[in-house]
CSV table of C-alpha atoms in Angstrom, one decimal:
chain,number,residue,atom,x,y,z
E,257,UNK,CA,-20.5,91.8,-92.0
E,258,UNK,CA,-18.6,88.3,-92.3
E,259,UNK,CA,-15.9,89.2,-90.1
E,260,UNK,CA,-18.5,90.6,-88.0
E,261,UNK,CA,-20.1,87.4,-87.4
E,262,UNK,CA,-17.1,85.6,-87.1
E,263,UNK,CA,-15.3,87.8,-84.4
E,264,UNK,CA,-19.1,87.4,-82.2
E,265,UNK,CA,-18.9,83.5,-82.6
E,266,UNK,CA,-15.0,83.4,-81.5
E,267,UNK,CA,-16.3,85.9,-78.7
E,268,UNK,CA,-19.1,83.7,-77.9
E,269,UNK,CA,-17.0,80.2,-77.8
E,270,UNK,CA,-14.6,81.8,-75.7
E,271,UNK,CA,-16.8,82.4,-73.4
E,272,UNK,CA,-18.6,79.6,-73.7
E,273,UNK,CA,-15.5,77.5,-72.8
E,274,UNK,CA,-14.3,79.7,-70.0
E,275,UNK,CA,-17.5,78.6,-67.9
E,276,UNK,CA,-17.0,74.9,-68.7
E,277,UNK,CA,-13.8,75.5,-67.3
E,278,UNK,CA,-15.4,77.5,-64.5
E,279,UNK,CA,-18.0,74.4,-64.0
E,280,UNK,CA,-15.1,72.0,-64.2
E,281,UNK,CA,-12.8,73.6,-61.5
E,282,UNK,CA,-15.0,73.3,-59.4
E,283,UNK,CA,-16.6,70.2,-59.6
E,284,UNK,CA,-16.5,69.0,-55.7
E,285,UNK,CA,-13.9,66.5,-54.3
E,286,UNK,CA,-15.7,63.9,-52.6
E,287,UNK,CA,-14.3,63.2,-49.2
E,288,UNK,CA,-14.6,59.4,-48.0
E,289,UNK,CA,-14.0,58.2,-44.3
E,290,UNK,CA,-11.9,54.9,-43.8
E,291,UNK,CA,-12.3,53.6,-40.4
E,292,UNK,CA,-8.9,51.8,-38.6
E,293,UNK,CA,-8.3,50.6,-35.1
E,294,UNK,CA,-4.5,51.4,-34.8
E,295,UNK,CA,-1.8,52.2,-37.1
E,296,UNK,CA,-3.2,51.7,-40.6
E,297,UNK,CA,-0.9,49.3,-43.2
E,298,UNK,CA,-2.7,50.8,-45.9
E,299,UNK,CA,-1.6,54.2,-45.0
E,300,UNK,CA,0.5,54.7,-47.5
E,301,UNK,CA,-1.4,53.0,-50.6
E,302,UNK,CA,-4.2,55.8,-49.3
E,303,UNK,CA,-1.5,58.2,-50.3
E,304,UNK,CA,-0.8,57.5,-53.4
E,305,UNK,CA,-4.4,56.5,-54.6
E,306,UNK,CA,-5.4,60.2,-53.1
E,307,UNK,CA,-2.3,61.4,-55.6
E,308,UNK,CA,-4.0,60.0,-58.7
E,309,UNK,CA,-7.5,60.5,-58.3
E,310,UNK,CA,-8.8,64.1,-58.4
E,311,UNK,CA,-12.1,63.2,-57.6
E,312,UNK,CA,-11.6,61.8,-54.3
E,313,UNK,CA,-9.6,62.0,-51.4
E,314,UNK,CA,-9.4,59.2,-48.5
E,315,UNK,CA,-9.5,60.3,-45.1
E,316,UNK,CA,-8.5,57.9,-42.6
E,317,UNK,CA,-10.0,58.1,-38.8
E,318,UNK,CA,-8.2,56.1,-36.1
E,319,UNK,CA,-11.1,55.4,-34.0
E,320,UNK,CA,-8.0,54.2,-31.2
E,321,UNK,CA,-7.9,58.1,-30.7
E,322,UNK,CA,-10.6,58.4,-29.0
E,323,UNK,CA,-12.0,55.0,-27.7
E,324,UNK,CA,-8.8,53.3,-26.6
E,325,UNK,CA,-10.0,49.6,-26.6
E,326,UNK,CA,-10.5,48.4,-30.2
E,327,UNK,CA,-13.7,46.5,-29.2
E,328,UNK,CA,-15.1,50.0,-27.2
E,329,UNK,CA,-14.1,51.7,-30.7
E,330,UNK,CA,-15.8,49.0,-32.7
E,331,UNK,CA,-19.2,49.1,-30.8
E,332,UNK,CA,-18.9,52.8,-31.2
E,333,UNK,CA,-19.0,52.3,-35.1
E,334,UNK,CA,-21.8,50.3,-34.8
E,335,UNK,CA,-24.0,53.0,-33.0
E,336,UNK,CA,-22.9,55.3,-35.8
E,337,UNK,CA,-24.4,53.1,-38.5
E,338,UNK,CA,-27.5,52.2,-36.7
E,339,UNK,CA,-28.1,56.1,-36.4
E,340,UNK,CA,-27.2,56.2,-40.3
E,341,UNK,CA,-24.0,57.8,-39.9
E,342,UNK,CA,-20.6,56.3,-39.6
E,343,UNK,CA,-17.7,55.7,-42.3
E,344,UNK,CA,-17.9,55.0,-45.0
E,345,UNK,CA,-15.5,52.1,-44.9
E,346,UNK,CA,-14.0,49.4,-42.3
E,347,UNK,CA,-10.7,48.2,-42.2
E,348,UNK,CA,-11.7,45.4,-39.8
E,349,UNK,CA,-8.3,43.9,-39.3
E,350,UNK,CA,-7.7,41.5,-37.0
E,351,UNK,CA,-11.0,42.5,-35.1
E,352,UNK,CA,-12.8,40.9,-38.0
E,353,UNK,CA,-15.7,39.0,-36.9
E,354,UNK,CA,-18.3,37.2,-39.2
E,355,UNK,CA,-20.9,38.0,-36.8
E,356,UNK,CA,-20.0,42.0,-36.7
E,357,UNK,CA,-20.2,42.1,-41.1
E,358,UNK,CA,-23.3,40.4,-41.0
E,359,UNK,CA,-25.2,42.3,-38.3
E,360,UNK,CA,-26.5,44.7,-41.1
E,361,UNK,CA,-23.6,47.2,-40.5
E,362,UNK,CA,-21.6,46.1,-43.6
E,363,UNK,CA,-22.8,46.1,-47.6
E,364,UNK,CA,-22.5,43.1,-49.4
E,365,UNK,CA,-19.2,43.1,-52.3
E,366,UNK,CA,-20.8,41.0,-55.0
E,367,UNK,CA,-23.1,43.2,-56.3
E,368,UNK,CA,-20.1,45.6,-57.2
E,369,UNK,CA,-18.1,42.8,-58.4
E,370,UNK,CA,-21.0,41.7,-60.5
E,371,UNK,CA,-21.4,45.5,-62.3
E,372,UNK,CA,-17.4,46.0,-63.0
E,373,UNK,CA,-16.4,45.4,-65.9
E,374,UNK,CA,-13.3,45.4,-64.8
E,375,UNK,CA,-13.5,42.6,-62.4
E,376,UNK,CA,-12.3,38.9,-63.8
E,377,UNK,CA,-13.4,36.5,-61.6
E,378,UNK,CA,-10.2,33.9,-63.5
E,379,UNK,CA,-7.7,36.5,-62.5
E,380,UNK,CA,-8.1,35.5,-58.7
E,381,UNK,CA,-8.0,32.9,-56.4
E,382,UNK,CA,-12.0,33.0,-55.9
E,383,UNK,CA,-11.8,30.3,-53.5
E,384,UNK,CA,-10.2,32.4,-50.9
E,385,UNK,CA,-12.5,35.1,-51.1
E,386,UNK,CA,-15.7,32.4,-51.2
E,387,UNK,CA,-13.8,31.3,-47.7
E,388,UNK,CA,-14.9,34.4,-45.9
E,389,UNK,CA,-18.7,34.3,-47.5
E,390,UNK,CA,-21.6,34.9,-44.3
E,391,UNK,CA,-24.6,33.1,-45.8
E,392,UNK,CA,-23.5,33.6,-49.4
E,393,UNK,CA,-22.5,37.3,-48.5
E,394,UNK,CA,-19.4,38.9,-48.9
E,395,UNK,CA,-19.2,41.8,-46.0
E,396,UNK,CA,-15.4,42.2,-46.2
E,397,UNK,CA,-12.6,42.2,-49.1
E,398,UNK,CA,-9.3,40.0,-47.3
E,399,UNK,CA,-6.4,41.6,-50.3
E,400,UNK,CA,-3.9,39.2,-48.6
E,401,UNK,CA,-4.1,36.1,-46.5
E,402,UNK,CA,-2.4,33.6,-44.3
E,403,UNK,CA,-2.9,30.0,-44.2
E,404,UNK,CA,-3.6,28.1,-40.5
E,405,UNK,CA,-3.3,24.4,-41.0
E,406,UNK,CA,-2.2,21.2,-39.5
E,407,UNK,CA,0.4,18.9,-41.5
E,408,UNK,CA,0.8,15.2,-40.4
E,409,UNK,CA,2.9,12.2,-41.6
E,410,UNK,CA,1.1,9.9,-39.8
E,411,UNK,CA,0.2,6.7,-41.6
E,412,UNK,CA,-3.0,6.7,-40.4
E,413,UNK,CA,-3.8,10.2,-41.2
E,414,UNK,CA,-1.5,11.3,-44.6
E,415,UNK,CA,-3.5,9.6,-46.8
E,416,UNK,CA,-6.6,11.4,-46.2
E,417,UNK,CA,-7.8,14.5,-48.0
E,418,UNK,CA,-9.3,15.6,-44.6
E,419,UNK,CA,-10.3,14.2,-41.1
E,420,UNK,CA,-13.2,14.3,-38.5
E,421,UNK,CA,-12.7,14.2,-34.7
E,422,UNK,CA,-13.4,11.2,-34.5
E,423,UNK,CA,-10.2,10.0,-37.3
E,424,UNK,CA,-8.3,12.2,-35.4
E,425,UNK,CA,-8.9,10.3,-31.7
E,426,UNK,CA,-8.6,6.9,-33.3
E,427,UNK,CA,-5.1,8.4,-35.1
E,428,UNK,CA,-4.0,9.5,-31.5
E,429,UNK,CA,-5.1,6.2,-29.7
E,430,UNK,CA,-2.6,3.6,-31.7
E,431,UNK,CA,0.2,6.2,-30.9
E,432,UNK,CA,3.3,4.8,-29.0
E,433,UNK,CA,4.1,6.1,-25.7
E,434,UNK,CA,6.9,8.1,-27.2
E,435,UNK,CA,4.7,10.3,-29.4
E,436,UNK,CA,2.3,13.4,-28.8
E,437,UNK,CA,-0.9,15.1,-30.2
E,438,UNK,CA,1.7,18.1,-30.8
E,439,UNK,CA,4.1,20.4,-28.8
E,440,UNK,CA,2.2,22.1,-25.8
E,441,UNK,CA,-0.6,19.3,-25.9
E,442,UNK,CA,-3.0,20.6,-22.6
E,443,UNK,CA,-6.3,20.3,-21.9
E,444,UNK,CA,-7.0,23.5,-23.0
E,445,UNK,CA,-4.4,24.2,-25.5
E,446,UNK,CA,-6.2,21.1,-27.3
E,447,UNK,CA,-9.3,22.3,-26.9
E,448,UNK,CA,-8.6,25.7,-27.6
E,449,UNK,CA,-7.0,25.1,-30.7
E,450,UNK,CA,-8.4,22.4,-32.3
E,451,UNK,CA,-11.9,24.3,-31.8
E,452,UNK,CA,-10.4,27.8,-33.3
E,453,UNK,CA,-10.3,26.3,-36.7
E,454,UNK,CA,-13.5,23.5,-36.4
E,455,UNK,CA,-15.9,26.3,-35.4
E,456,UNK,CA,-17.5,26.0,-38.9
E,457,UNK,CA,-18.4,22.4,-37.8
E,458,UNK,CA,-20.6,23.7,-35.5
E,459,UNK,CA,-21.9,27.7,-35.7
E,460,UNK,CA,-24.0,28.9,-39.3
E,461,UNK,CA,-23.0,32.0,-39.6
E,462,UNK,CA,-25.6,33.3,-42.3
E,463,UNK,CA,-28.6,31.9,-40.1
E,464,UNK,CA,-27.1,32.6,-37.1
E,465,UNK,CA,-27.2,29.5,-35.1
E,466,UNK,CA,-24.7,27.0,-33.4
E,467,UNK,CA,-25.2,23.2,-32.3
E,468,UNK,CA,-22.0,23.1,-29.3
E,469,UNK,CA,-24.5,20.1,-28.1
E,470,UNK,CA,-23.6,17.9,-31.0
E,471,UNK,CA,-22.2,14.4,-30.5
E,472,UNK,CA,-18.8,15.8,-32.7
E,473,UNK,CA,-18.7,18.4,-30.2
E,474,UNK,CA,-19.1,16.4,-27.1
E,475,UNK,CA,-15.9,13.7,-28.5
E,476,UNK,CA,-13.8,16.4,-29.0
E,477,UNK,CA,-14.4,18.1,-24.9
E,478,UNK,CA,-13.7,14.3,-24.2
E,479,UNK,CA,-10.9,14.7,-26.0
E,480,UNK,CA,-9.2,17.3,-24.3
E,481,UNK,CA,-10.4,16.3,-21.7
E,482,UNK,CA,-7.5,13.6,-21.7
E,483,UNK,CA,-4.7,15.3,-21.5
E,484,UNK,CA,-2.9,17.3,-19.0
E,485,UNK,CA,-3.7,20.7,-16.9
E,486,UNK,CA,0.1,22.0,-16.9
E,487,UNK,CA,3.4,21.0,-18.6
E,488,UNK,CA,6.5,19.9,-17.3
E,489,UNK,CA,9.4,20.3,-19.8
E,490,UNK,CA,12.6,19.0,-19.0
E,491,UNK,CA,15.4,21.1,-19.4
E,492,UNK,CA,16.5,19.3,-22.7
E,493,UNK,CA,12.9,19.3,-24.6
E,494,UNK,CA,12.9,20.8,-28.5
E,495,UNK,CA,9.7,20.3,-30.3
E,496,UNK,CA,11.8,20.5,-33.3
E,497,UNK,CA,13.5,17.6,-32.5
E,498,UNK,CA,9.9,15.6,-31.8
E,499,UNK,CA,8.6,16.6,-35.0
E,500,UNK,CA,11.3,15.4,-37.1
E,501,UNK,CA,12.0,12.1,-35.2
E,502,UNK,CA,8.3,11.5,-36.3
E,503,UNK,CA,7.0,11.8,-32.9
E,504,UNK,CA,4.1,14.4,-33.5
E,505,UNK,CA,0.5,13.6,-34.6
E,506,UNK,CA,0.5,17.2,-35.5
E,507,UNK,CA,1.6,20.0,-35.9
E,508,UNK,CA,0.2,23.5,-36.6
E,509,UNK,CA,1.6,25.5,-39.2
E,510,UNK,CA,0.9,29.1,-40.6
E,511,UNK,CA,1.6,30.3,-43.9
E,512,UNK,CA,2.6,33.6,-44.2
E,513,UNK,CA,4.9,33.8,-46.8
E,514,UNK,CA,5.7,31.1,-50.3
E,515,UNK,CA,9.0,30.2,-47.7
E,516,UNK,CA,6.5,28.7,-44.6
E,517,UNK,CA,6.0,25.5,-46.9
E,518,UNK,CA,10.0,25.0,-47.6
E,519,UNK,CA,10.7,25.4,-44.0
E,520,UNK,CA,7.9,22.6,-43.3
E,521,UNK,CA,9.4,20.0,-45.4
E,522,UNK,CA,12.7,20.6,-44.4
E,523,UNK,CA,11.6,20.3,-40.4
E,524,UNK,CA,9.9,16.8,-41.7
E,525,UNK,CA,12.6,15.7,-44.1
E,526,UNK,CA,9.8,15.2,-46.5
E,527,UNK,CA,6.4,16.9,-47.8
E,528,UNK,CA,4.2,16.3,-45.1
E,529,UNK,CA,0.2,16.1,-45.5
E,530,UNK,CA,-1.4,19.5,-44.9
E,531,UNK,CA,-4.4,17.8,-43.5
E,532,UNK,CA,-5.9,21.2,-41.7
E,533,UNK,CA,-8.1,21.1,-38.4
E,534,UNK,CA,-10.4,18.8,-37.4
E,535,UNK,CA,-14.2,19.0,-40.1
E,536,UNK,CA,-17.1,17.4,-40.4
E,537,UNK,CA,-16.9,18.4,-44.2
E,538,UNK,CA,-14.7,20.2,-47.0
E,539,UNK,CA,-10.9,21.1,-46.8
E,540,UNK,CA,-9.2,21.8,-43.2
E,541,UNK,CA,-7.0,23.8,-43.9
E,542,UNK,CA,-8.0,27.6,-43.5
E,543,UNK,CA,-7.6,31.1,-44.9
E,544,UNK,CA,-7.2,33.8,-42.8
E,545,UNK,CA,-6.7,37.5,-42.2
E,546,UNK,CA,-3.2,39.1,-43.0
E,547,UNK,CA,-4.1,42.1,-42.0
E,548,UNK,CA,-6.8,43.5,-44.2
E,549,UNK,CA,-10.6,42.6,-43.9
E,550,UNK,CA,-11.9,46.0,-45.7
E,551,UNK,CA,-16.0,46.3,-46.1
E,552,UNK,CA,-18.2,49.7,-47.0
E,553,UNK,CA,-20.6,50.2,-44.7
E,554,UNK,CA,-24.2,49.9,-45.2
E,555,UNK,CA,-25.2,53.7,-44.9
E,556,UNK,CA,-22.3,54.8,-47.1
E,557,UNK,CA,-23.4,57.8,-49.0
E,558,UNK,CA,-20.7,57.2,-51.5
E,559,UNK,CA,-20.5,53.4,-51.7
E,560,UNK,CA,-19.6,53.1,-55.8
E,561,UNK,CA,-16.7,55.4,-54.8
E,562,UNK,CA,-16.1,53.5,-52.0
E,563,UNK,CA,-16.1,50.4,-54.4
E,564,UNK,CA,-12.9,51.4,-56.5
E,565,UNK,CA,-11.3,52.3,-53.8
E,566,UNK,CA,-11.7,48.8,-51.9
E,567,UNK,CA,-11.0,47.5,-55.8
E,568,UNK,CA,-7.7,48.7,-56.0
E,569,UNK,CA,-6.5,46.5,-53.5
E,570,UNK,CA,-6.7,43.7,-55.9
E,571,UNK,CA,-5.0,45.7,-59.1
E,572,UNK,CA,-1.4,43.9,-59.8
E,573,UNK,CA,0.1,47.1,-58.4
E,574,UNK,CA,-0.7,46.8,-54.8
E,575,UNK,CA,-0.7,42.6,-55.5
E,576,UNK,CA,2.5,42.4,-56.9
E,577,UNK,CA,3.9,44.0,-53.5
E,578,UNK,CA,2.6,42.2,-50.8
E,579,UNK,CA,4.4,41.8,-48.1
E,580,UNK,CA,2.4,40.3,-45.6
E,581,UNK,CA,0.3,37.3,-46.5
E,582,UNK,CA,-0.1,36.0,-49.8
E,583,UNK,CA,-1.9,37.5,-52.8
E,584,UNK,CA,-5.1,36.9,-54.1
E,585,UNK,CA,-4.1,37.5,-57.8
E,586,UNK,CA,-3.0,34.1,-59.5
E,587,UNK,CA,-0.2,36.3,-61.7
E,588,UNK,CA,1.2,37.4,-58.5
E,589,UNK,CA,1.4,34.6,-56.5
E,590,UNK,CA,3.0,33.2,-59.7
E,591,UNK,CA,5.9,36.1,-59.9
E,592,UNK,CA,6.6,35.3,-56.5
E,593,UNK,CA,6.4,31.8,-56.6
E,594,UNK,CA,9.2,32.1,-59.8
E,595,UNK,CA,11.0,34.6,-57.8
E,596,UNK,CA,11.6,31.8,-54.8
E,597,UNK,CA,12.9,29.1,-56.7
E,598,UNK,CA,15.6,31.0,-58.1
E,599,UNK,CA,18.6,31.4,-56.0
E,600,UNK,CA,20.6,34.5,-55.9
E,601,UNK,CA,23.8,35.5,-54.8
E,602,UNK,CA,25.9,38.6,-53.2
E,603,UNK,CA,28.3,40.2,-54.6
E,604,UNK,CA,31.0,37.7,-52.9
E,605,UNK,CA,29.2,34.7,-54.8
E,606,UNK,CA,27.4,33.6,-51.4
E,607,UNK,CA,24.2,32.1,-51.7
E,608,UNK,CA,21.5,34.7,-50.4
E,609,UNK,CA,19.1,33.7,-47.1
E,610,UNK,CA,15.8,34.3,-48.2
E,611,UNK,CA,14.0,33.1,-44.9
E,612,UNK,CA,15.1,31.5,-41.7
E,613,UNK,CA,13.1,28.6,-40.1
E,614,UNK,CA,13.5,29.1,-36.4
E,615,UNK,CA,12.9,27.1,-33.0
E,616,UNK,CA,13.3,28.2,-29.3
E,617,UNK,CA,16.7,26.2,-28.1
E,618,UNK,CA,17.7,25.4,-31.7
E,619,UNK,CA,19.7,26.5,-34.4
E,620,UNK,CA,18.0,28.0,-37.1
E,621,UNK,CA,17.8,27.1,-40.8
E,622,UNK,CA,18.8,29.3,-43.6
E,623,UNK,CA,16.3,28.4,-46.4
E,624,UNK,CA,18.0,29.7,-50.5
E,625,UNK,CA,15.2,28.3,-52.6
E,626,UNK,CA,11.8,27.0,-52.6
E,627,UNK,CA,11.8,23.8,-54.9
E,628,UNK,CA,9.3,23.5,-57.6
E,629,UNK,CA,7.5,20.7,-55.6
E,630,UNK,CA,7.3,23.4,-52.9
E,631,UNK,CA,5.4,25.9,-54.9
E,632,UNK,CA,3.0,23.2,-56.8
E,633,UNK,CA,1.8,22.2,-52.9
E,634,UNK,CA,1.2,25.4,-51.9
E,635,UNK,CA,-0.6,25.8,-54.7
E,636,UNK,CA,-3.0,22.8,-54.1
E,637,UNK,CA,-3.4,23.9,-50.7
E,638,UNK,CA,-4.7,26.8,-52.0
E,639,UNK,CA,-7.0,25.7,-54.3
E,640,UNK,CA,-8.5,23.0,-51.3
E,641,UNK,CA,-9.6,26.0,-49.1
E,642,UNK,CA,-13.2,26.6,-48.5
E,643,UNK,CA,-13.2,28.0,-45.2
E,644,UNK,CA,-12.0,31.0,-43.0
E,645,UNK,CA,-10.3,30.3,-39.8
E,646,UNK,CA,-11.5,33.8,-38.3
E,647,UNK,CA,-13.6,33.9,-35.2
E,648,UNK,CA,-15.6,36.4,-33.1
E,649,UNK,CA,-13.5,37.0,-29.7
E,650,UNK,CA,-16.7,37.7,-27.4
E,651,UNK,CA,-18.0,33.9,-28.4
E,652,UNK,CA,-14.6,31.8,-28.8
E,653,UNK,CA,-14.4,33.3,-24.4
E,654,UNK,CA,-17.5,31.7,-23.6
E,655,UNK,CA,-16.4,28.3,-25.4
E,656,UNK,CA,-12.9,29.1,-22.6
E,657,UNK,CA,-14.6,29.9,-20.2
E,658,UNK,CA,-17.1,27.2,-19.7
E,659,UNK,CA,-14.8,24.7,-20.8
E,660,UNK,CA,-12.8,25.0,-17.7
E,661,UNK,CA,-15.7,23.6,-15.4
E,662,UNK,CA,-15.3,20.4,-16.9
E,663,UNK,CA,-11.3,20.8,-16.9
E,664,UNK,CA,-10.7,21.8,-13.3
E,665,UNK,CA,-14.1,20.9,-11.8
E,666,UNK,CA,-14.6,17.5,-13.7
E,667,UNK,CA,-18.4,18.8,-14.6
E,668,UNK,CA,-20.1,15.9,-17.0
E,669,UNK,CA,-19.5,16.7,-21.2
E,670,UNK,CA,-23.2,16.8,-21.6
E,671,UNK,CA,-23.9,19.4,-18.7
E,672,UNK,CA,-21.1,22.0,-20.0
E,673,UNK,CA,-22.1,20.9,-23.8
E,674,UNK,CA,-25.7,22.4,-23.1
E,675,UNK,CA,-24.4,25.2,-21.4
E,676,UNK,CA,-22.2,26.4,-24.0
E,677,UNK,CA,-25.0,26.0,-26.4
E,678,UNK,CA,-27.4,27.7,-24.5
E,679,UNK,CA,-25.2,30.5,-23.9
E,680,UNK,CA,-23.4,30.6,-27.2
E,681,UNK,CA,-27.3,30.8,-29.3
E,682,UNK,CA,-28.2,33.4,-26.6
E,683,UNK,CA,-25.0,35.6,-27.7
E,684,UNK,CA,-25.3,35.1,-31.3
E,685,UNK,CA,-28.8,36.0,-31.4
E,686,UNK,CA,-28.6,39.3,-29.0
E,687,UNK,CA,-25.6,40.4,-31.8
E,688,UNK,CA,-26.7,38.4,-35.5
């Protein structure tokens, strides 16, 4: 009777453990959609996260297959998730646009951040992610980023933490008559990029409005105004030359790699100030894309999923490798930051070229090393930035575009001033 018993319980946990098995085999593999415009850089991380996670797979669309202008392609997405379709994320890219993520078609990343456990806000540079905030929002994770700044050593300027337009024309006016605003200096050159990165001076993203009729805004079209239509270079002209004989208010720099601020000082002879674009307020120097502005879209059906996906762009595996920007993880910004200040050599006891700094018409540097003064300022500069220097395409053309009646029709600064505001609210109204 005992054995009985026992043989029907064996029988009964077998079977038992066969349809758990059953159930467990074929628990569905949740499909999500990321959406690209173009070859995707993170096709290969999709790869190997699809490899180690069972109960997902990520399918990238190319939305350039069908709709051959990104912006046509983008628009497109946006019908989708007004109709309560579309992907279920957005790798924006270098279409991001503050006004597209906070149209409604984009969820908000805190609220994720906020329930995993998993996330330390101390193991990131927080800053940087803070910089590309709409109205205390964040639509878009940016996994790597550039720096856009200005650098100066300018007596007049280099000892400020930051500077307003109006710093910046008195800096300009007690030039001598061998010095420049900076290599390429026309009217709309100035213009065109002194506004790119002082755009926060004058648009609220979050509320949606814009004040281009402002008396900062009006100085800085007088400004440009200034300078000339065309340039005439003679045949001898290096900018590289200018800027180390001391002869440049300016000059723009991007950060792309730990090397960019090594190659700076050796151009200058010295650490220069990084003294960033022209702001009414906070640090001028500005973060910006690198080639990842990743978001999950509002009517994602699978947005927690979704979540650990866009959250393992900030584990030290996929940090530790960047190759184009820099990390947002302190540790590996660190690694590579120890990494640059070592030199290495071949296997003929040569020094290794780790970058090259490199000008039209002039010989190019090899740069070894960074110096440990070299990572400590990049470093600060980091920590300084409060703003991003992206911009939405559709609005910086109407800024162009009207600017140009008072450059090559002399219209009066306050008539084009109140015509790009008028315009500009009009835009961001019709798309906010």
């Amino acid at each position: 009777m005992k054995k009985h018993i026992s043989w029907t319980l064996l029988l009964l946990c077998f079977l038992f453990t066969g349809c758990n098995a059953k159930v467990l085999a074929g628990t569905e593999t949740k499909t999500l959609t990321l959406a690209v415009f173009g070859g995707s850089n993170l096709s290969q991380w999709v790869n190997s996260y699809n490899e180690n996670h069972s109960d997902v797979k990520i399918e990238i669309v190319n939305y350039l297959d069908n709709y051959p202008d990104p912006y046509e392609a983008l628009d497109q997405i946006k019908i989708e998730i007004s109709a309560g379709k579309g992907p279920d994320m957005i790798n924006f890219g270098s279409l991001y646009s503050p006004l597209d993520v906070s149209c409604g078609m984009m969820a908000d990343l805190y609220p994720f951040m906020r329930n995993d456990k998993s996330f330390d806000r101390q193991d990131f540079y927080m800053n940087i992610m803070e910089a590309f905030e709409v109205g205390g929002n964040l639509y878009v994770l940016v996994p790597s980023y550039r720096i856009d700044s200005y650098t100066t050593a300018n007596s007049e300027l280099a000892g400020l933490e930051r500077m307003d337009i109006k710093q910046l024309v008195d800096a300009y006016n007690m030039l001598d008559d061998d010095s420049i605003l900076f290599p390429g200096e026309t009217k709309k050159t100035v213009f065109g990029m002194l506004c790119y990165g002082s755009l926060e001076n004058y648009i609220d993203w979050g509320e949606g409005t814009c004040g281009f009729n402002s008396d900062s805004f009006k100085e800085l079209l007088h400004f440009a105004n200034q300078f000339p239509l065309s340039l005439n270079w003679a045949d001898d002209y290096s900018a590289k030359a200018i800027i180390a004989e001391g002869h440049a208010l300016l000059v723009q720099v991007s950060i792309d790699n730990v090397y960019d601020i090594t190659g700076t000082r050796m151009l200058y002879g010295e650490t220069p100030t990084y003294i960033g674009y022209p702001l009414n307020s906070g640090c001028g120097s500005m973060a910006d894309t690198a080639g990842i502005a990743i978001g999950i879209s509002s009517t994602s059906k699978n947005k927690e999923e979704a979540w650990r996906f866009v959250r393992s762009l900030l584990d030290s595996e996929f940090q530790d490798n960047i190759k184009n920007g820099l990390p947002l993880r302190v540790s590996s910004l660190e690694q590579i930051l120890e990494d640059a200040m070592r030199t290495e050599y071949d296997v003929n006891g040569e020094k290794i070229v780790k970058e090259v700094l490199r000008f039209d018409g002039d010989a190019p540097i090899n740069i070894y090393e960074i110096s440990a003064e070299d990572a400590e300022t990049l470093k600060l500069i980091i920590s300084k930035i409060e703003y991003n220097a992206t911009v939405d395409r559709d609005l910086y053309n109407i800024l162009l575009e009207e600017v140009d009646y008072l450059f090559n029709d002399d219209r009066n600064i306050d008539d084009v001033a109140n015509i790009i505001q008028n315009r500009a609210s009009v835009y961001i109204s019709e798309n906010k």
